[in-house]
Coordinates of C-alpha atoms and ligand atoms in Angstrom, one line a residue:
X1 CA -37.8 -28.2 42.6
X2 CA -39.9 -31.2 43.0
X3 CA -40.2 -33.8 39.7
X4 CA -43.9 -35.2 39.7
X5 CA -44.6 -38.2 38.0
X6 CA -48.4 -39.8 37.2
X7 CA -49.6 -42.2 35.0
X8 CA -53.4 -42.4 33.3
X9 CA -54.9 -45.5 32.3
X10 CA -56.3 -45.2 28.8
X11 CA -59.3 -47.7 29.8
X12 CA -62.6 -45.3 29.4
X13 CA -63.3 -41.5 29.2
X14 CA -63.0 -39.6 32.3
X15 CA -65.7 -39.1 34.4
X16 CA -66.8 -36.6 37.1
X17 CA -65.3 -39.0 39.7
X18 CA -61.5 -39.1 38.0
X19 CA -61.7 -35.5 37.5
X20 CA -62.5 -34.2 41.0
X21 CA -60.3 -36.9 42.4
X22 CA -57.4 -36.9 40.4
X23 CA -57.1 -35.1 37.5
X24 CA -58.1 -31.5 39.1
X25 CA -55.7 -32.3 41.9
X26 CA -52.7 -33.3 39.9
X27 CA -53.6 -29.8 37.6
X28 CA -53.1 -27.8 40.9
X29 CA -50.5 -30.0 41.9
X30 CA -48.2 -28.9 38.6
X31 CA -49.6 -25.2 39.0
X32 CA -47.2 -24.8 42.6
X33 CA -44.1 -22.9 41.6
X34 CA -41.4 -25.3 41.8
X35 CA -43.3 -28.2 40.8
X36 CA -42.6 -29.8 37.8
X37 CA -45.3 -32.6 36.6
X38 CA -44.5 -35.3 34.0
X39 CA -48.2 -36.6 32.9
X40 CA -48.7 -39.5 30.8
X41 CA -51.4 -41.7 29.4
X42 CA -50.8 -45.0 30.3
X43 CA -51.3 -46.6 27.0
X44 CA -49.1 -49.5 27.0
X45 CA -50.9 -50.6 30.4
X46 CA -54.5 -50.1 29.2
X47 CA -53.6 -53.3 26.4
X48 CA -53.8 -55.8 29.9
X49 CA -57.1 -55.4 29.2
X50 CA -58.3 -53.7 26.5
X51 CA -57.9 -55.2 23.1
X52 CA -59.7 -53.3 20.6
X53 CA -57.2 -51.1 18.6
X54 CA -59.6 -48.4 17.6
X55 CA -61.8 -47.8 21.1
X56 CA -58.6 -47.5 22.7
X57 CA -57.6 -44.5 20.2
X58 CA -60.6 -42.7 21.3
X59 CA -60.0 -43.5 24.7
X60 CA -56.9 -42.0 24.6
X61 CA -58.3 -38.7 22.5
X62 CA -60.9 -38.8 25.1
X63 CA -58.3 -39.2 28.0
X64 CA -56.0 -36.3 26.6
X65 CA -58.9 -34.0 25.8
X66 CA -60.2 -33.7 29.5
X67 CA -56.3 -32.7 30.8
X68 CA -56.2 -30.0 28.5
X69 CA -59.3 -28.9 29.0
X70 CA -59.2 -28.7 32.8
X71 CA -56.0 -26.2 31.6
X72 CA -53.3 -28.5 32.2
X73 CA -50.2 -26.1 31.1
X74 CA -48.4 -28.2 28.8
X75 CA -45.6 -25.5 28.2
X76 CA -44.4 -25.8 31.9
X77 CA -45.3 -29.7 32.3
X78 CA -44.5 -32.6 30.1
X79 CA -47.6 -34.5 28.5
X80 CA -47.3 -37.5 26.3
X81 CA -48.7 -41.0 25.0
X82 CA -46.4 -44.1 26.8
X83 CA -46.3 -45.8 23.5
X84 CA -44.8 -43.3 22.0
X85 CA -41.6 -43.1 23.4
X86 CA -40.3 -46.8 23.6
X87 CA -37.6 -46.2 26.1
X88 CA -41.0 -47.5 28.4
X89 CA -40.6 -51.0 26.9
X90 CA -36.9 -50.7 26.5
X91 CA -36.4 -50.4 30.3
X92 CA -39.1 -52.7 31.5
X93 CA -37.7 -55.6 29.8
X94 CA -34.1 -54.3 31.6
X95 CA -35.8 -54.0 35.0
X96 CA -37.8 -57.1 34.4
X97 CA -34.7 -59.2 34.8
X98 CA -34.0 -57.0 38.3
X99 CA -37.8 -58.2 39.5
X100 CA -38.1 -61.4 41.3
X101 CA -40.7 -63.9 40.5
X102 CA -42.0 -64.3 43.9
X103 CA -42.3 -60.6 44.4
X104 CA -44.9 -60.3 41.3
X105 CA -47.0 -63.3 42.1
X106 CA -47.7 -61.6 45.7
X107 CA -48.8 -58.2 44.4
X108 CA -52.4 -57.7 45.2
X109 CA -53.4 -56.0 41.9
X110 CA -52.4 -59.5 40.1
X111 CA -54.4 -61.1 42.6
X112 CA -57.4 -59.4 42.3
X113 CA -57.4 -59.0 38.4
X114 CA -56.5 -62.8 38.3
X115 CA -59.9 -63.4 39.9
X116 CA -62.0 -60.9 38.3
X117 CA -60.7 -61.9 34.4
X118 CA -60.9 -64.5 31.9
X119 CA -57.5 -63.1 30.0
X120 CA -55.0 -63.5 32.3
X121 CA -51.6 -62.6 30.3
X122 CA -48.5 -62.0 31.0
X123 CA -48.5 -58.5 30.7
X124 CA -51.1 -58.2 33.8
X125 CA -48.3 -59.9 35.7
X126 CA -45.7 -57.9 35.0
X127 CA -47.7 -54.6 34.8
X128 CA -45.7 -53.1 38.4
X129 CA -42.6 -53.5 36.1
X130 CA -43.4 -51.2 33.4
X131 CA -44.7 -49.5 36.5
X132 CA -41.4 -48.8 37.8
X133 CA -39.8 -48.7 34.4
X134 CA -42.4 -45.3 34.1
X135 CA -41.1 -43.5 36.8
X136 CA -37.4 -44.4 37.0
X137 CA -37.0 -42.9 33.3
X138 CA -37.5 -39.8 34.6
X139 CA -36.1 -39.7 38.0
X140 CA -39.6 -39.1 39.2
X141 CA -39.4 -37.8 43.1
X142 CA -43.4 -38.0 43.9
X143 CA -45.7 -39.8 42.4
X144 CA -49.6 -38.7 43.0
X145 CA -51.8 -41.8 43.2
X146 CA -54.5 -43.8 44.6
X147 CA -54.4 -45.9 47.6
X148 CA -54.4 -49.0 45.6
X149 CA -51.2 -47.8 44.1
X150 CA -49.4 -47.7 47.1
X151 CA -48.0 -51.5 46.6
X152 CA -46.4 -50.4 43.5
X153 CA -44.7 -47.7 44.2
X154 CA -43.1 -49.9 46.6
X155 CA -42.4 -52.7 44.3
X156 CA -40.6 -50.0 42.0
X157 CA -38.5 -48.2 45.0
X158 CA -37.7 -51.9 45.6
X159 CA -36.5 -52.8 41.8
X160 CA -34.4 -49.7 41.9
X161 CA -32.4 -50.4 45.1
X162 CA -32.0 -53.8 43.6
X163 CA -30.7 -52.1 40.5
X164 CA -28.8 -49.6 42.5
X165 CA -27.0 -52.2 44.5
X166 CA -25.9 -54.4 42.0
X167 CA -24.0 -51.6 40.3
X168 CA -23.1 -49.5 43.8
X169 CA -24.5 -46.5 42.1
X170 CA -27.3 -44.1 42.3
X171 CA -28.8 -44.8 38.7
X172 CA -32.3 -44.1 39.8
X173 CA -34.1 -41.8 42.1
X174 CA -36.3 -43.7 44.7
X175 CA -39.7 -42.3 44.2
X176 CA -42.1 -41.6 47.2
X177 CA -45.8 -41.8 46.6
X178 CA -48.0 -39.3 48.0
X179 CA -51.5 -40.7 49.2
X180 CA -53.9 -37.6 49.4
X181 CA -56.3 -39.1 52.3
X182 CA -58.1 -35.8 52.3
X183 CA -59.4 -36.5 48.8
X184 CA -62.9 -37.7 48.8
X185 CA -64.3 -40.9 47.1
X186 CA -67.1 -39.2 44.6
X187 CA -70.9 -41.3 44.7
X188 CA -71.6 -42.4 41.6
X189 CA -75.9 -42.3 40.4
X190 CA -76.5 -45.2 42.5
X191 CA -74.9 -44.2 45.4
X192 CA -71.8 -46.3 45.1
X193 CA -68.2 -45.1 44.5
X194 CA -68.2 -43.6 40.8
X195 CA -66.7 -46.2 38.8
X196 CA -66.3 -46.8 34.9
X197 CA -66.7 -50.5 36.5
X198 CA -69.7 -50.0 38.3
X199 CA -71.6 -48.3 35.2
X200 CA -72.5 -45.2 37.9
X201 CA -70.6 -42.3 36.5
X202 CA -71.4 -39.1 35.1
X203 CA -69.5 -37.9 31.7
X204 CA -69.8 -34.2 31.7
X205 CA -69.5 -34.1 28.6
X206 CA -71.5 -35.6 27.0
X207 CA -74.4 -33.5 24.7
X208 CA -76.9 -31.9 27.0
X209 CA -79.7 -34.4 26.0
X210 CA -77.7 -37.3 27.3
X211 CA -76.1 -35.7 30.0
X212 CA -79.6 -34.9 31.6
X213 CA -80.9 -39.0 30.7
X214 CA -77.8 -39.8 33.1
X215 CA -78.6 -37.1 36.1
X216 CA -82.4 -38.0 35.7
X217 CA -81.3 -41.6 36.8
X218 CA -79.7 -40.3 40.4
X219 CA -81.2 -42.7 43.1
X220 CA -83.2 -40.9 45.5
X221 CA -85.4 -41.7 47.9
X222 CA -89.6 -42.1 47.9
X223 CA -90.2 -39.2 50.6
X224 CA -93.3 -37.2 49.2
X225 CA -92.9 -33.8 47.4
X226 CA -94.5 -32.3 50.3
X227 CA -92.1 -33.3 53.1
X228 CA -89.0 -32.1 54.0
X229 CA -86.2 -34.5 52.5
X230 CA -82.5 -34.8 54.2
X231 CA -80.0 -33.5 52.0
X232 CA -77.6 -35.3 53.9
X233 CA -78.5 -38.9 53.0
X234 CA -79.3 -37.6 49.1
X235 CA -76.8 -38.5 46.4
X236 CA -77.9 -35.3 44.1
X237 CA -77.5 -33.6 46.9
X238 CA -74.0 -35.1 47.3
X239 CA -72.8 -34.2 43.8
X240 CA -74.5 -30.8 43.7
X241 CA -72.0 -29.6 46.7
X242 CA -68.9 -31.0 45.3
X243 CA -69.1 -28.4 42.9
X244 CA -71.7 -25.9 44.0
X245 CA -70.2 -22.5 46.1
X246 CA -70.7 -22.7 50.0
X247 CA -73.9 -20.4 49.2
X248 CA -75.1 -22.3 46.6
X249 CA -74.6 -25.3 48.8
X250 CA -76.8 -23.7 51.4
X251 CA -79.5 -22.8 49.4
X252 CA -80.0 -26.0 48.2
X253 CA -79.8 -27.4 51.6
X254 CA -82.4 -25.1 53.1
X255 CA -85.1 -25.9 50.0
X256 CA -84.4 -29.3 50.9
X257 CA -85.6 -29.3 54.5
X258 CA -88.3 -26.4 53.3
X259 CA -90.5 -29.4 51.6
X260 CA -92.3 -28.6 48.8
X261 CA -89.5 -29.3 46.7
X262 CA -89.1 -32.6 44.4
X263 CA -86.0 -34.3 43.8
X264 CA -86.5 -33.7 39.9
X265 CA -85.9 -30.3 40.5
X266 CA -83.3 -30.9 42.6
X267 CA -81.4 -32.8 39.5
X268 CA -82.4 -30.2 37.4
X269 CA -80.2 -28.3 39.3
X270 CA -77.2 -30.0 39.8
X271 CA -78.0 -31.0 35.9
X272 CA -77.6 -27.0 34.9
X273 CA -75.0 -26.3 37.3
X274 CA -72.9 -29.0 35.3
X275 CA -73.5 -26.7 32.2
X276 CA -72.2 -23.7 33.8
X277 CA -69.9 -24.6 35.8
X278 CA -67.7 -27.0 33.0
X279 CA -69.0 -24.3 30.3
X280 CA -65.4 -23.6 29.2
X281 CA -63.8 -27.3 29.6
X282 CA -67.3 -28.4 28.0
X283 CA -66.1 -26.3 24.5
X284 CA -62.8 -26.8 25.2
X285 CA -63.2 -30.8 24.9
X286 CA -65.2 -30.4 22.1
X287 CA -62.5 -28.3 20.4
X288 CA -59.7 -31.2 20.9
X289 CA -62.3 -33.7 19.8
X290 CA -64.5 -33.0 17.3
X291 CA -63.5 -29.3 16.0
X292 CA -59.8 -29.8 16.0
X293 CA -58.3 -33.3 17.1
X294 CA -55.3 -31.9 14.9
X295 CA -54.6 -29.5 17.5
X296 CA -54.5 -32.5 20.3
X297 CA -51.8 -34.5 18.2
X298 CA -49.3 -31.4 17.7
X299 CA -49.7 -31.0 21.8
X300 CA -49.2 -34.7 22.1
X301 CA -46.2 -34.7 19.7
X302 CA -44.9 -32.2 21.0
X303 CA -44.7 -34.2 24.7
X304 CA -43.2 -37.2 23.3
X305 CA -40.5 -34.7 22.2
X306 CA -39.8 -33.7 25.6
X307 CA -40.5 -37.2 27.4
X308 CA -38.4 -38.4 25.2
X309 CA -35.3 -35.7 25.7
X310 CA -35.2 -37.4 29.4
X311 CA -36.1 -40.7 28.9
X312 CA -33.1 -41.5 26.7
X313 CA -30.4 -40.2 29.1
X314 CA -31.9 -42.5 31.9
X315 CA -31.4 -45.3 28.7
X316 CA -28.2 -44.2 28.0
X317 CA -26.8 -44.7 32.2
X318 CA -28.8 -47.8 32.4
X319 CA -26.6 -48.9 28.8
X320 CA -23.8 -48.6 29.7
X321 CA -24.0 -50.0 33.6
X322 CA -25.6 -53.1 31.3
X323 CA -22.8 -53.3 29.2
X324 CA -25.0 -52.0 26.4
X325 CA -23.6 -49.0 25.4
Ligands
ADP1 P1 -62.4 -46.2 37.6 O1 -62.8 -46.7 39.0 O2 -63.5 -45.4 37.0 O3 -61.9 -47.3 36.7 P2 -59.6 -45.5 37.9 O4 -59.4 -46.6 38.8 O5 -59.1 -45.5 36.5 O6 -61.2 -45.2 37.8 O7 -59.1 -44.1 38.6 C1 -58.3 -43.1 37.9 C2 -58.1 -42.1 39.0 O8 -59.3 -41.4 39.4 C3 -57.5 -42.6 40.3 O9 -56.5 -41.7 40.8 C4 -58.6 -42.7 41.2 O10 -58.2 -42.6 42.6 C5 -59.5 -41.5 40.8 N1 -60.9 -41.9 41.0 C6 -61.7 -42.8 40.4 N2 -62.9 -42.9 40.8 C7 -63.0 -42.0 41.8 C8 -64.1 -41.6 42.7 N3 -65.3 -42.1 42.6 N4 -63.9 -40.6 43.6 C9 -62.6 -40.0 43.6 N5 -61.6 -40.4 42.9 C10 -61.8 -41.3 41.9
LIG2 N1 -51.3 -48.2 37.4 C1 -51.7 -46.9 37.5 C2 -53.3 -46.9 37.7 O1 -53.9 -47.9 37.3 C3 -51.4 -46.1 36.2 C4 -49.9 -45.9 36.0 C5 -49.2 -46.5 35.1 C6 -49.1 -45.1 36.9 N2 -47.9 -46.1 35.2 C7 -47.8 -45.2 36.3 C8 -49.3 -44.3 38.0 C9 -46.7 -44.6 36.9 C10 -48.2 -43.6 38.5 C11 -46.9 -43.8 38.0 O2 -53.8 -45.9 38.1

């Protein structure tokens, strides 16, 4: 039995390139027998940098929606809201007092964040810390992330055998991070990496008016209807395999380098095979959001119930080797 453990930043709605690149994985991920995946939105983290009380609400709404509706089983996994259960802060302060200074003001993440904003608070610094604090409540064993993770999962398998040391005991599991390399980065309309950053992404789902004013925008190329255009350099192209079938694919590919065919109908294509292929997560996100956000809270609750049923034994070990209890 292996515990999973990832963390979502509450910091926009999910696009195509999150979902094909991490949420869809971690779903399959929690679906092996003998997994058991411990999903949270990373609320707490998401206040580094976004202030406003209620866009992060429907961030968060927005955030939870697309897990369930990409069929996250939230019977056999735990799903929850950070802020919700405050053993998060509770040990972060604990472990921030394990963390040296130097250690911090040489993580990369800082660094480049430093650089990038104007609001440079403490809670940016200290953001590995709650980090850690995240996974060590649960005794998380592998934690599924991105490669510019990778430095933090460090800095917490090095705040635990700090801990550890101090108290010659095993109080927390060192986690291992598991970099998927396989996992492609997903083009965004202009041809860069998808990016809620970049303004390049694709929400799928989003009304069908709007969804098509995005697709319409895809960058392509001036070659002339007439000619044959190279599917291989075209971003619509691109996108329309990641979720088209090998035949599909094909077809596409072979009208391509026919001519005669126009890159509008090209995204008309890729725009429709959003539509069928999301169908059921497209209703199903409009269930938790619109028709029924009621029914989102009670699964959300209903998490935090079960976060917090583990979370406050780790609290309780950490207590009493603190002198705490
Ligand atoms: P964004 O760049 O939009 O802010 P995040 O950094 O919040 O996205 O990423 C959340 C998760 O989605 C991470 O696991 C990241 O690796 C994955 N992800 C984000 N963008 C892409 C992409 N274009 N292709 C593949 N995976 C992506
Ligand atoms: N920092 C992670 C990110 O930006 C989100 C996160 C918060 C996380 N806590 C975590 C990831 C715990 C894995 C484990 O993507």
């Amino acid at each position: 039995m292996s515990r999973i453990l990832t963390g979502i930043q509450s910091s926009g709605r999910p696009h195509l390139g999150n979902i094909l690149g991490a949420i869809k994985p971690a779903i399959e991920l929690s679906k092996q027998p003998g997994n058991e995946s411990f999903l949270f939105i990373a609320d707490l983290h998401s206040l580094t940098t976004l202030k406003d009380g209620p866009t992060r609400n429907e961030y968060i709404q927005a955030v939870a929606a697309t897990w369930l509706a990409f069929g996250l089983d939230t019977a056999k996994n735990t799903f929850w809201r950070q802020s919700r259960v405050a053993e998060h802060t509770e040990l972060c302060w604990y472990l921030n007092c394990f963390t040296p200074f130097p250690m911090l003001n040489n993580a990369t993440s800082f660094k480049e964040k430093s650089d990038k904003l104007s609001d440079i608070n403490a809670g940016l610094f200290v953001y590995p810390v709650l980090q850690a604090a995240d996974i060590l409540l649960y005794d998380a064993e592998i934690i599924p992330v991105g490669k510019d993770q990778r430095q933090h999962i460090e800095m917490t398998r090095d705040i635990a055998s700090t801990f550890n040391r101090q108290y010659d005991d095993e109080v927390f599991v060192l986690p291992e991070a598991r970099i998927d390399d396989r996992l492609m980065t997903i083009p965004g309309i202009d041809g860069q990496k998808m990016s809620k950053s970049y303004n390049n992404y694709i929400n799928i789902f989003l009304p069908e008016n709007e969804l098509w004013k995005v697709i319409k925008k895809i960058k392509s190329d001036s070659t002339p209807l007439e000619e044959p255009k190279n599917p291989d350099t075209d971003i619509t192209f691109q996108l329309y395999s990641l979720i088209a079938s090998d035949e599909q694919t094909a077809e596409l590919r072979s009208l391509y380098k026919g001519g005669n065919y126009g890159y509008g109908t090209a995204k008309k294509a890729f725009y429709e095979l959003i539509l069928t292929t999301f169908a059921t997560e497209r209703e199903r996100y409009n269930y938790y959001t619109i028709d029924n956000p009621d029914a989102l809270e009670a699964e959300l609750q209903a998490g935090e119930e079960k976060a917090r049923a583990v979370a406050s034994k780790t609290i309780a070990r950490v207590r009493e080797k603190l002198g705490f209890s």
